[in-house]
């Protein structure tokens, strides 16, 4: 290890090639993520072995504080072999030395290294030995573990994520979905839900759907310019999927179906009780359906082709992150989000993805978001969580109470 070389500002092609080949890569450690976080300074770091081969990397985001101090943040990194203690220690030795030269108070990081993976119903008890081992390793180099937190609000990045994995022989993702989810997709199809995929031409539509979600949840996500930057910077690897419905077409189709049922009833013999009962049930169902659509239009919902759910996703190597979603809750019963999710998975599969992250969930696994994502039979990936690596320990001890107070108000 003594001959290993540590470099700053690794070229993009070399950097991304290495990161994308690693088992625990992440979009937030991609070279271009620094361009998304353009309100931070940044650098790409790399550790080379004796054969001049890149063995570890990190995208570091840097924020300048008063009096010339800085804090560094490594989102979902560094990217290295977490089961190789010598490599971990060597990388962090170099990192700490560089941080001291740059007047850094502390480095925050949260590795994309799963300490255990499981189905929700099969959650193991306690912390895995793998988790204890990596935490102990990082504490040995001076890092402070911020705890095995459960809630999304406790950390910058979620400690638990729902992740869909694809087997090599899968051709159609829908065929792998649970029976319940397939039924919900059929509901979407019966409501005429269609899916369109695209890029900047769908930006306005997507941004409007996100506003529905923000208003419903009382939260602030990202604005249109942020979404535009993602699309521009990641190019064809950034994709928007929009689900649409058309109430007017649904009404016409329902009226046509109802007319057919009424005709069949008129021609059906009185003694064909089983068939007549089936037709009568179908008549009631179609009439209720028609009343529902008419009521939606009376309530002010648009009757023409309307976007009702959307997602912006970004692919990075063999991995894709579903980043932002929006939905018009008034069309919730159309189950559009189920069809949209499966279409997104299919796009990822066809573009070389081995896994797709549906994003963070609460660690107690009892929230509605977890229950919704469980419809797609994901694995839950649990990470060790956040770490702070103090560089200027006295200053760190003085500023952290202020830092915690500020972040607790967000």
XYZ file of C-alpha atoms in Angstrom:
410
model
C 0.000 0.000 0.000
C 2.924 2.345 0.517
C 3.330 2.872 -3.228
C -0.292 3.844 -3.823
C -0.824 7.210 -5.457
C -3.576 9.691 -4.566
C -4.707 12.184 -7.189
C -7.204 15.029 -7.433
C -9.282 16.042 -10.446
C -9.543 12.637 -12.125
C -10.638 13.014 -15.791
C -14.332 12.347 -16.361
C -13.973 9.399 -18.744
C -11.594 7.511 -16.463
C -13.554 8.418 -13.351
C -16.994 7.382 -14.647
C -15.681 4.183 -16.217
C -14.294 3.086 -12.864
C -17.337 4.080 -10.785
C -19.847 2.446 -13.142
C -17.966 -0.848 -12.932
C -18.097 -0.994 -9.131
C -20.722 -3.103 -7.331
C -21.732 -0.231 -5.036
C -21.788 2.623 -7.517
C -24.288 5.433 -7.249
C -25.619 8.281 -9.361
C -24.651 10.770 -6.645
C -21.029 9.738 -7.110
C -21.122 10.293 -10.878
C -18.824 12.948 -12.318
C -21.770 14.990 -13.569
C -23.466 15.159 -10.180
C -21.127 18.042 -9.366
C -22.745 19.968 -12.236
C -26.168 19.335 -10.730
C -24.976 20.611 -7.351
C -23.627 23.773 -8.935
C -23.950 25.766 -5.703
C -21.069 23.684 -4.300
C -17.429 23.526 -5.317
C -16.260 20.033 -6.183
C -13.360 17.737 -6.984
C -12.891 14.138 -8.095
C -10.339 12.108 -6.144
C -8.705 8.796 -6.978
C -6.392 6.221 -5.412
C -4.091 4.317 -7.800
C -2.336 1.026 -7.047
C 1.223 -0.065 -7.837
C 0.164 -0.880 -11.413
C -1.231 2.608 -11.880
C -4.793 1.257 -11.861
C -7.577 3.277 -10.278
C -8.820 1.396 -7.185
C -10.935 3.944 -5.303
C -12.639 7.252 -6.089
C -14.723 9.988 -4.585
C -16.716 12.962 -5.749
C -16.308 15.575 -3.025
C -18.665 18.541 -2.706
C -17.199 21.529 -0.879
C -18.973 24.400 0.862
C -17.059 27.502 1.977
C -17.908 28.857 5.427
C -17.044 32.123 7.204
C -13.390 32.757 8.125
C -12.157 30.620 5.241
C -13.293 27.313 6.696
C -14.901 24.577 4.587
C -17.047 21.508 4.983
C -16.891 18.586 2.580
C -19.662 16.196 1.701
C -19.281 12.873 -0.130
C -22.823 11.807 -1.154
C -23.180 8.019 -1.313
C -19.430 7.556 -1.287
C -16.519 7.106 -1.372
C -16.443 4.339 -3.986
C -13.977 1.724 -2.794
C -13.678 -1.855 -1.562
C -15.303 -1.645 1.869
C -14.187 -5.177 2.661
C -10.541 -4.202 2.227
C -9.537 -2.409 5.466
C -6.089 -1.472 4.146
C -7.562 0.254 1.128
C -10.157 2.063 3.255
C -7.517 3.316 5.704
C -5.122 4.356 2.951
C -7.819 6.293 1.104
C -8.968 8.127 4.222
C -5.387 8.896 5.285
C -4.900 10.713 1.988
C -8.335 12.316 2.229
C -7.661 13.704 5.716
C -4.297 15.083 4.637
C -5.913 16.868 1.679
C -8.702 18.186 3.921
C -6.191 19.689 6.349
C -4.506 21.490 3.448
C -7.901 22.961 2.451
C -8.936 24.220 5.899
C -11.812 21.727 6.172
C -13.596 21.456 9.527
C -15.197 18.064 8.874
C -16.169 15.654 6.112
C -19.648 14.149 5.990
C -20.186 10.961 4.001
C -22.770 8.180 3.652
C -21.482 5.185 1.665
C -23.737 3.320 -0.780
C -22.626 0.074 0.833
C -25.576 -2.124 1.868
C -25.044 -3.690 5.262
C -28.013 -5.980 4.616
C -30.696 -6.603 1.983
C -34.070 -8.203 2.647
C -37.751 -8.356 1.776
C -39.989 -6.279 4.033
C -41.709 -9.369 5.432
C -38.355 -11.040 6.130
C -36.627 -8.210 7.948
C -33.819 -9.565 10.147
C -33.538 -8.481 13.744
C -30.779 -6.158 14.880
C -27.759 -4.821 13.044
C -25.861 -7.177 10.755
C -22.264 -8.210 11.449
C -21.419 -6.585 8.113
C -22.790 -3.292 9.426
C -20.983 -3.517 12.740
C -17.744 -4.298 10.934
C -17.830 -1.314 8.565
C -18.858 1.074 11.370
C -16.013 -0.211 13.546
C -13.584 0.196 10.635
C -14.626 3.796 10.021
C -14.545 4.663 13.702
C -10.977 3.339 13.786
C -9.934 6.021 11.277
C -11.597 8.755 13.341
C -15.103 8.938 11.853
C -18.158 9.485 14.044
C -21.150 7.316 13.184
C -24.386 9.334 13.374
C -26.360 6.273 14.373
C -28.635 3.608 12.919
C -31.380 6.119 12.249
C -34.834 5.167 10.977
C -36.609 8.275 9.727
C -35.977 9.963 6.370
C -35.635 13.339 8.058
C -32.759 12.092 10.224
C -30.169 12.032 7.434
C -29.251 13.791 4.198
C -29.633 10.541 2.222
C -32.071 7.789 3.257
C -30.652 4.882 5.217
C -33.195 2.502 3.657
C -34.120 2.211 -0.025
C -36.520 0.069 -2.055
C -34.587 -1.447 -4.952
C -35.809 -3.569 -7.876
C -33.288 -6.086 -9.234
C -33.520 -7.706 -12.680
C -32.430 -11.243 -13.446
C -30.402 -11.609 -16.685
C -33.058 -13.741 -18.414
C -35.985 -11.360 -17.794
C -37.531 -9.964 -20.953
C -40.724 -8.354 -19.660
C -40.750 -6.831 -16.185
C -44.540 -6.990 -15.773
C -44.377 -10.793 -15.833
C -42.291 -10.706 -12.638
C -44.707 -8.532 -10.675
C -46.890 -9.875 -7.843
C -50.438 -10.910 -8.790
C -51.949 -7.973 -6.892
C -49.817 -5.495 -8.872
C -50.764 -7.114 -12.184
C -54.421 -6.600 -11.254
C -53.783 -2.916 -10.537
C -52.057 -2.541 -13.900
C -55.174 -4.055 -15.507
C -57.235 -1.408 -13.711
C -55.012 1.253 -15.279
C -55.427 -0.337 -18.696
C -59.217 -0.477 -18.294
C -59.115 3.256 -17.603
C -57.218 3.807 -20.835
C -54.008 4.912 -19.106
C -51.239 5.410 -21.647
C -47.554 6.088 -21.008
C -45.273 8.449 -22.908
C -41.534 8.759 -22.426
C -39.375 11.685 -23.407
C -37.007 14.413 -22.362
C -37.297 18.208 -22.377
C -40.485 18.112 -24.445
C -42.210 16.660 -21.352
C -40.545 19.001 -18.846
C -43.440 21.443 -18.398
C -45.920 18.603 -17.999
C -43.758 16.877 -15.425
C -43.058 20.057 -13.445
C -46.810 20.712 -13.203
C -47.417 17.203 -11.851
C -44.724 17.710 -9.215
C -46.590 20.816 -8.051
C -49.665 18.638 -7.378
C -47.558 16.427 -5.123
C -45.966 19.394 -3.348
C -49.380 20.919 -2.639
C -50.832 17.611 -1.427
C -47.926 16.788 0.916
C -47.129 20.338 1.964
C -43.503 19.964 0.901
C -41.105 21.635 -1.512
C -39.254 19.361 -3.915
C -37.364 20.872 -6.851
C -38.264 23.478 -9.447
C -38.466 23.236 -13.201
C -34.949 24.614 -13.708
C -33.475 21.857 -11.548
C -35.285 19.191 -13.578
C -34.110 20.863 -16.772
C -30.520 20.753 -15.560
C -30.806 17.015 -14.891
C -32.145 16.450 -18.398
C -29.474 18.583 -20.039
C -26.513 17.219 -18.098
C -27.396 13.527 -18.220
C -28.763 13.670 -21.778
C -30.298 10.421 -22.995
C -29.661 8.803 -19.611
C -32.282 11.092 -18.060
C -35.847 10.125 -18.930
C -39.342 11.356 -18.061
C -42.319 8.993 -18.068
C -45.809 10.515 -18.071
C -49.098 8.625 -17.599
C -52.151 10.065 -19.355
C -55.873 9.449 -19.344
C -58.750 10.782 -21.491
C -62.104 11.059 -19.737
C -63.997 11.902 -22.916
C -62.734 8.775 -24.664
C -63.491 6.700 -21.569
C -67.044 7.999 -21.497
C -67.570 7.206 -25.169
C -66.151 3.709 -24.760
C -68.336 3.138 -21.689
C -71.446 4.352 -23.526
C -70.661 2.039 -26.429
C -70.160 -0.911 -24.067
C -73.394 -0.056 -22.240
C -75.338 0.117 -25.490
C -73.995 -3.326 -26.404
C -75.089 -4.756 -23.046
C -78.562 -3.240 -23.400
C -78.887 -4.767 -26.864
C -77.805 -8.169 -25.536
C -80.373 -7.892 -22.742
C -83.150 -7.170 -25.217
C -82.299 -10.256 -27.263
C -81.540 -12.539 -24.336
C -84.322 -15.076 -23.587
C -86.100 -14.646 -20.257
C -85.326 -18.207 -19.268
C -81.534 -17.698 -19.729
C -81.308 -16.519 -16.128
C -77.553 -16.985 -15.674
C -76.715 -14.970 -18.773
C -79.299 -12.273 -17.953
C -77.970 -11.884 -14.406
C -74.457 -11.517 -15.773
C -75.639 -8.873 -18.264
C -77.581 -7.024 -15.563
C -74.503 -6.929 -13.319
C -72.474 -5.640 -16.244
C -75.145 -2.979 -16.899
C -75.029 -1.723 -13.306
C -71.228 -1.662 -13.370
C -71.077 0.337 -16.600
C -73.770 2.784 -15.439
C -71.874 3.418 -12.203
C -68.658 3.839 -14.149
C -70.313 6.341 -16.485
C -71.761 8.295 -13.557
C -68.303 8.419 -11.986
C -66.721 9.848 -15.151
C -69.542 12.369 -15.568
C -69.149 13.467 -11.956
C -65.404 13.949 -12.436
C -66.075 16.267 -15.376
C -68.760 18.140 -13.410
C -66.192 18.589 -10.633
C -63.975 20.421 -13.098
C -61.560 17.710 -14.158
C -60.392 18.027 -17.767
C -62.129 15.659 -20.170
C -59.470 15.751 -22.881
C -56.118 13.899 -22.785
C -54.643 14.715 -19.359
C -51.327 13.942 -17.623
C -52.033 12.290 -14.274
C -48.691 10.863 -13.060
C -45.031 11.328 -13.912
C -41.497 10.344 -12.953
C -38.021 11.663 -13.749
C -35.324 8.987 -13.629
C -31.599 8.980 -14.356
C -29.525 6.002 -15.464
C -25.869 5.684 -14.490
C -24.115 2.612 -15.813
C -26.073 -0.527 -14.878
C -28.084 1.327 -12.242
C -31.027 3.750 -12.384
C -32.433 6.120 -9.802
C -36.099 7.148 -9.826
C -35.528 10.670 -8.538
C -38.710 12.740 -8.607
C -42.399 11.932 -8.993
C -45.600 13.878 -9.407
C -49.243 12.808 -9.405
C -52.692 14.329 -9.771
C -54.492 12.776 -6.800
C -57.900 13.408 -8.400
C -57.193 10.467 -10.722
C -55.863 8.164 -7.998
C -58.419 5.428 -8.725
C -57.006 5.034 -12.233
C -53.907 3.328 -10.734
C -51.686 5.069 -13.275
C -48.624 5.040 -11.030
C -48.523 1.237 -11.056
C -48.419 1.060 -14.827
C -45.935 3.935 -14.954
C -43.520 2.270 -12.514
C -43.470 -0.960 -14.501
C -42.896 0.971 -17.736
C -39.942 2.715 -16.078
C -38.524 -0.632 -14.947
C -38.915 -1.929 -18.489
C -37.086 1.093 -19.912
C -34.268 0.514 -17.429
C -34.061 -3.180 -18.291
C -33.930 -2.445 -22.026
C -31.152 0.096 -21.438
C -28.850 -2.265 -19.573
C -29.853 -1.652 -15.965
C -29.444 -4.465 -13.448
C -31.225 -2.588 -10.694
C -33.509 0.406 -10.217
C -33.816 2.334 -6.967
C -37.297 3.584 -6.132
C -35.763 5.875 -3.526
C -35.812 6.136 0.218
C -38.324 4.807 2.734
C -38.764 5.072 6.494
C -36.731 2.531 8.435
C -39.664 1.248 10.469
C -41.128 -0.036 7.167
C -44.634 0.869 8.339
C -45.281 3.996 6.280
C -47.508 4.283 3.217
C -44.545 4.879 0.913
C -42.983 1.540 1.870
C -46.312 -0.241 1.430
C -46.769 1.291 -2.027
C -43.267 0.345 -3.186
C -43.687 -3.170 -1.798
C -46.235 -3.709 -4.561
C -43.243 -4.085 -6.917
C -41.576 -6.803 -4.818
C -38.338 -4.904 -4.119
C -35.403 -5.701 -1.914
C -34.908 -3.293 0.969
C -31.299 -2.151 1.060
C -30.097 -0.885 4.433
C -26.991 1.289 4.636
C -24.798 2.035 7.614
C -25.861 5.697 7.536
C -24.018 8.984 7.933
C -20.545 9.596 9.264
C -18.731 12.777 10.214
C -14.952 12.810 9.985
C -13.681 15.757 12.088
C -10.537 17.370 10.717
C -10.330 20.419 12.968
C -11.664 18.763 16.102
C -11.884 21.808 18.361
C -13.651 23.921 15.721
C -15.886 20.954 14.903
C -16.984 20.637 18.527
C -17.869 24.344 18.574
C -19.772 24.535 15.265
C -21.713 21.251 15.447
C -24.326 22.490 17.975
C -25.043 25.411 15.614
C -25.108 23.068 12.601
C -27.563 20.694 14.316
C -29.798 23.588 15.341
C -29.958 24.877 11.769
C -30.611 21.473 10.212
C -33.303 20.632 12.773
C -35.295 23.652 11.560
C -35.278 22.562 7.915
